[in-house]
C-alpha cells in the first residue's frame, strides 16, 4: 500500500503555524514510507475565501521546504486540487447518495429553522436539526427541486445507537447518533460542505492517513458515516494535539495571545529549519532523544504512534533558543551570509568584500537569536565612520574615557602590525602601565568604534574594522566631545554639551540617511544589471 497523506487548508488568511505543524507531520509520514503528500485547497466557503491566501500558504510550505507531490500548482493524477474546481465530482457523488436514499433534500427556510431552534430552546431539548425533512417522499423532493425551490442536501443518519471510529492516538472514539443531526452535505448555493467535500476528496485522492488537528475530532463520526454510506473503507485517523498558548490555562493557540503567523516569524528572521525542528517537537520526540534535528532526520524516524497528547506549548523562548542554535552552530557562516545579504541590502548596508561580510557575521552571530536581530546589530559595520549613531550611553563612556582614547589613537597608529595579537598586547600593556581597570579602557573604545555599549569584543571589532577605520572612529568620537567645561557654570556647560551632542547626532543622521539611500540605489542597480538582457522588453 502506498501511504498517501494530505494537508487540506482553507484559504482564509495569513498562513498559521498550526497549518505548518499539521503539514509537517503529514509530509513526514508520507515520506517515511516513500508515499505521496497531497496539497488540497478547501475553498468552498466562499464567504471566508481570501484570494491571496492560497499563494501565501503555498509560499509558506515552499519556504519550509515541505513540497507536496500533488497540488494545485503542480497537478497530479487525482486533480484538480482546488475544491471549487471539483463541483461536478461532488454533484455525481451526492446524486449517488440521494439515489440510494442515504441523503435527502431538505427545504426548510431560515425562518423555519429559527423557529425550530427557538422551540427546542424553550422546551429544553437538545439543539439541532430534528430530521423533519427526512420523511418527505423522494418524488416530492425531486419535484420541488426541479421547480427551483431552494434547499440543502442532508445525510440521513441513524437516530438510535452510536457511531465509533478508530483514532490512532486515542483508540476508539464513540458518540451517540442522537448527537449527529443529519448534517448538510450540499449548501443551498450548491457548494459542498466541508464534511462532504473532505470525504469525497480524501477517497478520490487515495488518502490512506488523515492526520489533522484535534478540533476535528467531533467531525470524524460524520465522516465515518459518510464513508459507510458510500461503502468506502476509511483512512487511518489521527488527531494531533492542539498547540497551546504559554499561559497558565494552556488555552488553544490564538492570534490574540501569540503570533501565529508563519510569515511574521519568517520576517523576524526565524529560520525555516528552526521552525520545523521546533514544530516537530510538539507532541513528539525522536527515539534517540535528540532535540536538534533536521527535516531528513525527522522523516527518517517519524512514527505517528509516538505522538503524545498532552497539549504541547508553543514556547516562543524555546523557538528563539533553537533559532539561535541554528544561527550559531548549524549553519555555516557562508550559508548564513546567503540568508542575510538580502536583509543587509534592504537595510541600506554596503560592503566591498565578501570576507569582511563573513567576519562581521561570524562575530555577531553569538549575540543574535534571529536574522533580523543580527541585521539590526550590524549597522556600525556597514555605515561610514562618521554616520552611525552614537547612543547616549556610549557618549557617556566616551566622555569618561577621553584620555584613554587619545592615548590609544596614538599607540594604534604606531603599531607595526594591526592584528589580533598586536591589538591584544597593546591593550593589555596600556592597562598595566596606567594601572587602570580594563573596562575603563574597553568601554570607551567599544563605544567609539560602534556607538553602542553592547557589542563584541574590542579586539574583534578593531581587527575587523582595520586600523584606518579604528583611527577615524576614535577621531570622530573625540571630536564630538565638547571642549573642557568651564568650572564656573556647570549648568550652562552641561546644556552646551547636550546641544553639541545633538548637533553631532543630527549631522551623523544626515550622513547615515544619504549612505543608506546610496547603498539601496546601488543594490537596485546591481540587481538591474543582473537581469537577463531584454528583460525590459527592449
Ligand atoms: N479545511 C480544513 C482546515 O482548514 C481541513 C481539516 C482536515 O484536515 O480535515 O483545517
Coordinates of C-alpha atoms and ligand atoms in Angstrom, one line a residue:
X1 CA 0.0 0.0 0.0
X2 CA 1.3 3.4 -0.9
X3 CA 0.9 5.8 2.0
X4 CA -0.9 9.0 0.9
X5 CA -1.3 11.9 3.3
X6 CA -2.6 15.4 2.7
X7 CA -2.8 18.9 4.0
X8 CA -6.1 20.5 3.2
X9 CA -6.0 24.1 4.3
X10 CA -8.8 26.6 3.8
X11 CA -7.6 29.8 2.2
X12 CA -8.9 32.2 4.8
X13 CA -6.0 34.4 5.8
X14 CA -2.4 34.6 6.9
X15 CA -0.9 31.1 7.0
X16 CA -1.0 29.8 10.5
X17 CA 1.7 27.9 12.4
X18 CA -0.9 25.2 13.1
X19 CA -1.1 24.5 9.3
X20 CA 2.6 24.3 9.1
X21 CA 2.6 21.8 12.1
X22 CA -0.1 19.5 10.6
X23 CA 1.5 19.8 7.2
X24 CA 4.9 18.8 8.6
X25 CA 3.6 15.7 10.3
X26 CA 1.6 14.6 7.2
X27 CA 4.6 15.2 5.0
X28 CA 6.9 13.2 7.3
X29 CA 4.5 10.2 7.4
X30 CA 4.2 10.1 3.6
X31 CA 8.0 10.5 3.0
X32 CA 8.9 8.0 5.7
X33 CA 7.0 5.3 3.8
X34 CA 8.0 6.5 0.3
X35 CA 4.5 7.7 -0.2
X36 CA 2.8 10.9 -1.5
X37 CA 1.9 14.1 0.2
X38 CA -1.1 15.9 -1.3
X39 CA -1.9 19.6 -1.1
X40 CA -5.6 20.2 -1.4
X41 CA -7.2 23.6 -1.2
X42 CA -10.5 23.6 0.7
X43 CA -12.0 26.7 -0.8
X44 CA -15.7 26.0 -0.7
X45 CA -16.5 28.6 2.0
X46 CA -16.9 31.5 -0.4
X47 CA -17.7 33.9 2.4
X48 CA -14.4 33.5 4.1
X49 CA -12.4 33.0 0.9
X50 CA -9.3 35.1 0.6
X51 CA -7.7 35.2 -2.8
X52 CA -4.2 35.9 -1.6
X53 CA -4.2 33.1 1.0
X54 CA -3.7 30.3 -1.5
X55 CA -0.4 31.7 -2.8
X56 CA 0.6 32.6 0.7
X57 CA 0.1 29.0 2.0
X58 CA 2.0 27.5 -0.9
X59 CA 4.8 30.0 -0.4
X60 CA 4.9 29.1 3.3
X61 CA 5.3 25.4 2.6
X62 CA 7.9 26.2 -0.1
X63 CA 9.9 28.3 2.4
X64 CA 9.7 25.5 4.9
X65 CA 10.9 23.0 2.3
X66 CA 7.8 20.9 2.6
X67 CA 7.0 20.3 -1.0
X68 CA 3.8 18.5 -2.0
X69 CA 3.8 15.7 -4.6
X70 CA 0.4 16.7 -5.9
X71 CA -1.3 20.1 -5.6
X72 CA -3.0 23.0 -7.5
X73 CA 0.3 24.3 -9.0
X74 CA 1.9 21.0 -9.9
X75 CA -1.2 18.9 -10.7
X76 CA -1.3 15.2 -10.2
X77 CA -3.3 12.1 -11.1
X78 CA -6.3 12.9 -8.9
X79 CA -6.8 16.6 -9.5
X80 CA -8.0 19.3 -9.7
X81 CA -6.7 20.1 -6.2
X82 CA -9.0 23.1 -5.6
X83 CA -12.4 22.1 -4.3
X84 CA -14.0 24.9 -6.1
X85 CA -13.0 23.2 -9.4
X86 CA -14.4 19.8 -8.3
X87 CA -18.1 20.7 -8.1
X88 CA -19.1 18.3 -10.8
X89 CA -17.4 15.5 -8.8
X90 CA -19.5 16.4 -5.7
X91 CA -22.6 16.5 -7.7
X92 CA -22.2 13.0 -9.0
X93 CA -21.5 11.7 -5.6
X94 CA -24.4 13.5 -4.0
X95 CA -26.7 12.1 -6.7
X96 CA -25.5 8.6 -5.8
X97 CA -26.3 9.1 -2.1
X98 CA -29.8 10.6 -3.0
X99 CA -30.4 7.7 -5.3
X100 CA -29.6 5.2 -2.5
X101 CA -31.7 7.1 0.0
X102 CA -28.7 7.8 2.2
X103 CA -29.2 11.5 1.7
X104 CA -32.3 13.7 1.1
X105 CA -33.1 17.2 0.0
X106 CA -34.4 19.4 2.8
X107 CA -36.4 22.5 2.1
X108 CA -36.8 24.3 5.4
X109 CA -36.3 28.0 5.2
X110 CA -34.1 30.0 7.5
X111 CA -37.2 31.2 9.4
X112 CA -38.5 27.6 9.9
X113 CA -35.1 26.6 11.2
X114 CA -35.0 29.5 13.6
X115 CA -38.5 28.7 14.9
X116 CA -37.4 25.0 15.3
X117 CA -34.4 26.2 17.3
X118 CA -36.5 28.6 19.4
X119 CA -38.9 25.8 20.3
X120 CA -36.1 23.4 21.2
X121 CA -34.6 26.0 23.5
X122 CA -38.0 26.7 25.1
X123 CA -38.6 23.0 25.7
X124 CA -35.1 22.4 26.9
X125 CA -34.4 19.9 24.1
X126 CA -31.0 19.4 22.5
X127 CA -30.5 21.9 19.7
X128 CA -30.0 20.9 16.1
X129 CA -31.9 19.8 13.0
X130 CA -34.6 17.4 14.1
X131 CA -34.7 15.4 10.8
X132 CA -38.1 16.7 9.8
X133 CA -37.3 16.7 6.1
X134 CA -36.2 13.1 6.1
X135 CA -39.8 11.9 5.7
X136 CA -40.7 13.9 2.6
X137 CA -41.1 11.4 -0.2
X138 CA -38.3 11.3 -2.7
X139 CA -40.6 12.2 -5.7
X140 CA -41.8 15.3 -3.8
X141 CA -38.2 16.3 -3.1
X142 CA -37.3 15.9 -6.7
X143 CA -40.4 17.8 -7.9
X144 CA -39.7 20.7 -5.6
X145 CA -36.0 20.8 -6.5
X146 CA -36.9 20.8 -10.2
X147 CA -39.2 23.7 -9.6
X148 CA -36.3 25.7 -8.3
X149 CA -37.2 25.7 -4.6
X150 CA -34.1 26.5 -2.6
X151 CA -32.8 23.6 -0.5
X152 CA -29.9 21.8 1.0
X153 CA -28.9 18.1 0.9
X154 CA -28.6 16.3 4.2
X155 CA -27.1 13.0 5.2
X156 CA -29.6 10.6 6.7
X157 CA -28.1 9.4 10.0
X158 CA -29.4 6.8 12.4
X159 CA -31.4 8.2 15.4
X160 CA -30.5 5.4 17.8
X161 CA -27.2 3.7 18.5
X162 CA -23.8 5.2 18.3
X163 CA -21.0 5.7 15.9
X164 CA -17.4 4.7 16.5
X165 CA -14.3 5.5 14.6
X166 CA -10.8 4.5 15.5
X167 CA -8.2 7.1 16.2
X168 CA -4.6 6.0 16.1
X169 CA -3.7 8.1 19.1
X170 CA -7.0 7.9 21.1
X171 CA -8.3 4.4 20.4
X172 CA -12.0 4.0 19.7
X173 CA -13.9 7.3 19.8
X174 CA -17.7 6.8 20.1
X175 CA -20.5 9.3 20.1
X176 CA -24.3 8.7 20.3
X177 CA -26.0 9.1 17.0
X178 CA -28.6 11.3 18.6
X179 CA -25.8 14.0 18.6
X180 CA -25.3 13.7 14.9
X181 CA -28.1 15.8 13.4
X182 CA -28.4 14.9 9.7
X183 CA -25.6 17.2 8.7
X184 CA -25.7 19.3 5.5
X185 CA -23.7 17.9 2.6
X186 CA -24.6 20.5 0.0
X187 CA -25.5 24.0 0.8
X188 CA -28.3 26.0 -0.9
X189 CA -25.7 27.8 -3.0
X190 CA -24.8 24.4 -4.5
X191 CA -21.4 24.2 -2.8
X192 CA -20.5 21.1 -0.8
X193 CA -19.9 21.5 2.9
X194 CA -16.5 20.8 4.5
X195 CA -17.6 17.3 5.6
X196 CA -18.8 16.1 2.3
X197 CA -16.1 17.5 0.1
X198 CA -13.4 16.4 2.5
X199 CA -14.6 12.8 2.5
X200 CA -15.2 12.6 -1.2
X201 CA -11.8 14.1 -1.9
X202 CA -9.9 12.0 0.6
X203 CA -11.3 9.0 -1.1
X204 CA -10.8 10.2 -4.6
X205 CA -7.2 11.2 -3.8
X206 CA -6.5 7.8 -2.3
X207 CA -5.6 9.3 1.1
X208 CA -4.7 6.5 3.5
X209 CA -3.9 8.5 6.6
X210 CA -5.7 11.6 7.9
X211 CA -3.5 13.5 10.4
X212 CA -5.3 16.6 11.4
X213 CA -5.9 18.9 14.4
X214 CA -7.7 17.8 17.4
X215 CA -10.5 20.3 16.8
X216 CA -11.9 18.0 14.0
X217 CA -12.4 15.0 16.3
X218 CA -16.1 15.8 16.6
X219 CA -16.5 15.9 12.8
X220 CA -15.0 12.5 12.2
X221 CA -18.0 10.4 13.2
X222 CA -19.9 12.2 10.5
X223 CA -17.1 11.4 8.1
X224 CA -17.2 7.8 9.2
X225 CA -20.9 7.6 8.5
X226 CA -20.3 9.1 5.0
X227 CA -17.6 6.6 4.3
X228 CA -20.0 3.8 5.3
X229 CA -22.9 5.3 3.2
X230 CA -20.6 5.2 0.2
X231 CA -19.3 1.7 1.1
X232 CA -15.7 3.0 1.1
X233 CA -13.0 1.9 3.5
X234 CA -11.9 4.6 6.0
X235 CA -8.5 6.0 6.2
X236 CA -6.4 5.8 9.4
X237 CA -7.4 8.8 11.5
X238 CA -5.1 10.5 14.0
X239 CA -6.0 13.8 15.6
X240 CA -2.9 15.8 16.6
X241 CA -2.8 17.6 19.9
X242 CA -3.7 21.3 19.7
X243 CA -0.8 23.7 20.1
X244 CA -1.3 25.7 23.3
X245 CA -0.6 29.3 24.4
X246 CA 2.1 29.5 27.0
X247 CA -0.4 30.8 29.5
X248 CA -1.5 29.2 32.8
X249 CA -4.6 27.7 31.3
X250 CA -2.8 26.4 28.3
X251 CA -5.5 27.7 26.0
X252 CA -5.6 26.8 22.3
X253 CA -3.1 28.8 20.4
X254 CA -4.6 32.1 19.3
X255 CA -3.7 35.3 17.5
X256 CA -4.6 37.4 20.5
X257 CA -2.1 35.8 22.8
X258 CA 0.6 34.8 20.4
X259 CA 2.0 35.5 17.0
X260 CA 0.5 32.6 14.9
X261 CA 1.6 33.9 11.5
X262 CA 4.4 31.9 9.8
X263 CA 5.1 34.9 7.6
X264 CA 5.7 37.0 10.7
X265 CA 8.3 34.5 12.1
X266 CA 10.0 34.5 8.7
X267 CA 10.1 38.3 8.6
X268 CA 11.6 38.4 12.1
X269 CA 14.4 36.1 10.9
X270 CA 13.4 32.7 12.3
X271 CA 15.0 30.1 10.1
X272 CA 12.7 27.6 8.4
X273 CA 15.0 24.8 9.7
X274 CA 14.5 26.0 13.3
X275 CA 10.7 26.5 12.9
X276 CA 10.4 23.0 11.5
X277 CA 12.6 21.5 14.2
X278 CA 10.5 23.3 16.8
X279 CA 7.2 22.2 15.4
X280 CA 8.5 18.6 15.2
X281 CA 8.9 18.6 18.9
X282 CA 5.3 19.4 19.5
X283 CA 3.9 16.2 21.0
X284 CA 6.8 14.2 19.5
X285 CA 10.4 13.4 20.3
X286 CA 12.9 11.3 18.5
X287 CA 13.5 7.8 19.9
X288 CA 17.2 8.8 20.4
X289 CA 16.1 11.9 22.4
X290 CA 17.9 14.5 20.2
X291 CA 16.4 17.9 20.4
X292 CA 18.1 19.4 17.4
X293 CA 17.5 17.5 14.2
X294 CA 16.9 18.1 10.5
X295 CA 13.8 17.5 8.5
X296 CA 15.5 14.5 7.0
X297 CA 16.2 13.1 10.5
X298 CA 12.6 13.7 11.4
X299 CA 11.3 12.0 8.4
X300 CA 13.6 9.0 8.9
X301 CA 12.4 8.5 12.4
X302 CA 8.8 9.6 12.4
X303 CA 6.2 7.3 13.7
X304 CA 2.8 8.8 14.4
X305 CA 2.2 6.2 17.2
X306 CA 4.9 8.1 19.2
X307 CA 2.8 11.3 19.3
X308 CA 1.8 12.2 22.8
X309 CA -1.4 14.1 23.5
X310 CA -0.5 16.3 26.5
X311 CA -1.1 19.8 24.9
X312 CA 2.3 20.9 23.6
X313 CA 3.1 24.6 24.4
X314 CA 4.2 26.9 21.7
X315 CA 7.0 28.4 23.7
X316 CA 8.5 31.4 22.0
X317 CA 11.6 31.4 24.2
X318 CA 12.3 27.8 23.1
X319 CA 11.8 28.7 19.5
X320 CA 14.2 31.6 19.7
X321 CA 16.7 29.5 21.5
X322 CA 16.6 26.8 18.9
X323 CA 16.9 29.5 16.2
X324 CA 19.9 30.9 17.9
X325 CA 21.4 27.4 17.9
X326 CA 20.9 27.1 14.2
X327 CA 22.4 30.6 13.6
X328 CA 25.5 29.8 15.7
X329 CA 26.2 26.1 15.3
X330 CA 24.3 24.5 12.5
X331 CA 24.6 26.9 9.6
X332 CA 28.0 27.7 8.2
X333 CA 28.9 31.3 8.1
X334 CA 28.6 31.2 4.3
X335 CA 25.1 29.8 4.5
X336 CA 24.2 32.5 7.0
X337 CA 25.6 35.2 4.7
X338 CA 23.4 34.0 1.9
X339 CA 20.3 34.4 4.1
X340 CA 21.5 37.7 5.4
X341 CA 22.6 39.5 2.3
X342 CA 19.1 40.5 1.1
X343 CA 18.3 41.8 4.5
X344 CA 21.6 43.8 4.7
X345 CA 20.8 45.3 1.3
X346 CA 17.3 46.2 2.5
X347 CA 18.8 47.9 5.5
X348 CA 21.0 50.0 3.1
X349 CA 24.3 48.5 4.2
X350 CA 27.2 48.4 1.8
X351 CA 30.4 46.3 1.8
X352 CA 33.1 45.7 -0.7
X353 CA 34.4 42.3 0.0
X354 CA 32.9 39.0 0.9
X355 CA 35.5 38.2 3.6
X356 CA 34.6 41.3 5.5
X357 CA 30.9 40.2 5.4
X358 CA 31.8 36.8 6.7
X359 CA 33.9 38.2 9.5
X360 CA 31.1 40.5 10.6
X361 CA 28.5 37.7 10.6
X362 CA 30.8 35.4 12.5
X363 CA 31.5 37.9 15.2
X364 CA 27.9 38.9 15.6
X365 CA 26.1 35.6 15.4
X366 CA 26.8 34.6 19.0
X367 CA 24.9 37.7 20.1
X368 CA 21.7 37.3 18.0
X369 CA 18.8 35.0 18.2
X370 CA 17.2 35.9 14.8
X371 CA 18.4 37.1 11.5
X372 CA 16.8 40.4 11.9
X373 CA 18.5 41.0 15.3
X374 CA 21.8 40.4 13.7
X375 CA 21.0 42.9 10.9
X376 CA 19.9 45.5 13.5
X377 CA 23.1 45.0 15.5
X378 CA 25.3 45.3 12.4
X379 CA 24.8 48.8 11.3
X380 CA 28.1 50.3 12.5
X381 CA 30.0 47.7 10.5
X382 CA 28.5 48.9 7.3
X383 CA 27.9 52.6 7.7
X384 CA 30.6 55.2 7.1
X385 CA 32.8 56.0 10.1
X386 CA 31.0 59.3 10.7
X387 CA 27.5 58.2 10.1
X388 CA 26.5 55.5 12.6
X389 CA 24.6 56.7 15.6
X390 CA 26.4 57.3 18.9
X391 CA 23.9 56.4 21.6
X392 CA 23.7 58.5 24.7
X393 CA 25.1 55.7 26.9
X394 CA 28.0 55.3 24.6
X395 CA 28.6 59.0 24.5
X396 CA 28.9 58.9 28.3
X397 CA 31.5 56.2 28.1
X398 CA 33.5 58.2 25.5
X399 CA 33.3 61.3 27.6
X400 CA 34.7 59.4 30.6
X401 CA 37.5 57.8 28.6
X402 CA 38.8 60.7 26.5
X403 CA 42.3 60.4 27.9
X404 CA 42.5 56.7 27.1
X405 CA 41.1 57.2 23.6
X406 CA 43.7 59.9 22.9
X407 CA 46.5 57.6 24.1
X408 CA 45.2 54.6 22.1
X409 CA 44.8 56.7 19.0
X410 CA 48.5 57.4 19.2
X411 CA 49.6 53.9 20.0
X412 CA 47.4 52.2 17.4
X413 CA 48.8 54.5 14.7
X414 CA 52.3 53.4 15.7
X415 CA 51.7 49.6 15.7
X416 CA 53.7 47.7 13.1
X417 CA 51.0 45.1 12.6
X418 CA 47.4 45.6 13.3
X419 CA 46.3 42.0 14.0
X420 CA 44.6 40.3 16.9
X421 CA 47.8 39.6 18.9
X422 CA 49.2 43.0 18.4
X423 CA 46.0 44.8 19.4
X424 CA 45.5 42.5 22.4
X425 CA 49.0 43.1 23.6
X426 CA 48.8 46.8 23.2
X427 CA 45.6 47.0 25.2
X428 CA 47.0 44.8 28.0
X429 CA 50.2 46.8 28.1
X430 CA 48.2 50.1 28.3
X431 CA 46.1 48.9 31.2
X432 CA 49.1 47.6 33.0
X433 CA 51.2 50.7 32.6
X434 CA 48.5 53.1 33.6
X435 CA 47.3 50.9 36.5
X436 CA 43.7 51.3 35.5
X437 CA 40.9 48.7 35.3
X438 CA 40.4 47.1 31.9
X439 CA 36.8 48.2 31.5
X440 CA 37.9 51.8 31.9
X441 CA 39.6 51.4 28.5
X442 CA 37.5 48.9 26.8
X443 CA 34.2 50.6 27.3
X444 CA 35.1 53.9 25.8
X445 CA 36.9 52.2 22.9
X446 CA 33.9 49.9 22.2
X447 CA 31.6 53.0 22.4
X448 CA 33.8 54.9 20.0
X449 CA 34.1 52.1 17.5
X450 CA 30.4 51.1 17.5
X451 CA 28.3 53.9 19.0
X452 CA 26.9 51.3 21.4
X453 CA 27.8 49.8 24.7
X454 CA 26.6 46.3 23.6
X455 CA 29.0 45.0 21.0
X456 CA 31.5 42.2 20.5
X457 CA 35.0 42.1 21.9
X458 CA 37.1 45.2 21.3
X459 CA 39.9 43.2 19.7
X460 CA 37.5 41.5 17.3
X461 CA 36.0 44.9 16.4
X462 CA 39.3 46.6 15.9
X463 CA 40.7 43.8 13.7
X464 CA 37.6 43.5 11.5
X465 CA 37.3 47.3 11.1
X466 CA 41.0 47.7 10.4
X467 CA 43.4 50.4 11.6
X468 CA 42.3 53.2 9.4
X469 CA 38.7 53.0 10.4
X470 CA 39.6 52.5 14.0
X471 CA 41.6 55.7 14.0
X472 CA 38.8 57.6 12.1
X473 CA 36.3 56.4 14.6
X474 CA 38.3 57.4 17.6
X475 CA 38.9 60.7 16.0
X476 CA 35.2 61.2 15.4
X477 CA 34.3 60.3 18.9
X478 CA 36.8 62.6 20.4
X479 CA 35.8 65.4 18.0
X480 CA 32.2 65.1 19.1
X481 CA 33.1 65.7 22.8
X482 CA 32.9 69.3 23.7
X483 CA 36.0 71.2 24.9
X484 CA 36.8 71.2 28.6
X485 CA 33.9 72.5 30.6
X486 CA 34.3 75.9 32.3
X487 CA 34.2 75.4 36.0
X488 CA 32.1 78.4 36.9
X489 CA 28.8 77.5 35.4
X490 CA 28.3 73.7 35.3
X491 CA 24.6 74.1 34.3
X492 CA 25.5 76.1 31.2
X493 CA 28.3 73.8 30.4
X494 CA 26.0 70.8 30.5
X495 CA 23.5 72.5 28.3
X496 CA 26.2 73.3 25.8
X497 CA 27.5 69.7 25.9
X498 CA 24.0 68.5 25.2
X499 CA 23.4 70.9 22.4
X500 CA 26.7 69.8 20.8
X501 CA 25.8 66.2 21.1
X502 CA 22.5 66.8 19.5
X503 CA 24.1 68.7 16.6
X504 CA 26.7 65.9 16.2
X505 CA 23.9 63.3 16.1
X506 CA 21.9 65.4 13.5
X507 CA 25.0 65.6 11.3
X508 CA 25.5 61.8 11.6
X509 CA 21.9 61.1 10.9
X510 CA 22.0 63.1 7.6
X511 CA 25.1 61.2 6.6
X512 CA 23.6 58.0 7.5
X513 CA 20.4 58.6 5.5
X514 CA 22.5 59.6 2.5
X515 CA 24.7 56.5 2.8
X516 CA 21.7 54.2 3.2
X517 CA 19.9 55.7 0.2
X518 CA 23.0 55.4 -1.9
X519 CA 23.6 51.7 -0.9
X520 CA 20.0 50.9 -1.7
X521 CA 20.2 52.5 -5.1
X522 CA 23.5 50.7 -5.8
X523 CA 21.9 47.4 -4.8
X524 CA 18.9 48.1 -7.0
X525 CA 21.2 48.9 -9.9
X526 CA 23.2 45.7 -9.3
X527 CA 20.1 43.7 -9.4
X528 CA 19.0 45.6 -12.6
X529 CA 22.3 44.8 -14.2
X530 CA 22.0 41.2 -13.3
X531 CA 18.6 40.9 -15.1
X532 CA 18.7 39.0 -18.3
X533 CA 19.1 41.0 -21.5
X534 CA 15.8 42.1 -22.9
X535 CA 14.0 41.6 -19.6
X536 CA 12.6 45.1 -20.0
X537 CA 11.1 44.1 -23.4
X538 CA 13.7 46.1 -25.4
Ligands
LIG1 N1 -10.1 22.6 5.6 C1 -9.8 22.1 6.9 C2 -8.9 23.0 7.6 O1 -8.8 24.1 7.2 C3 -9.3 20.7 6.8 C4 -9.4 19.9 8.0 C5 -9.0 18.4 7.7 O2 -7.8 18.2 7.6 O3 -9.8 17.6 7.5 O4 -8.2 22.7 8.5

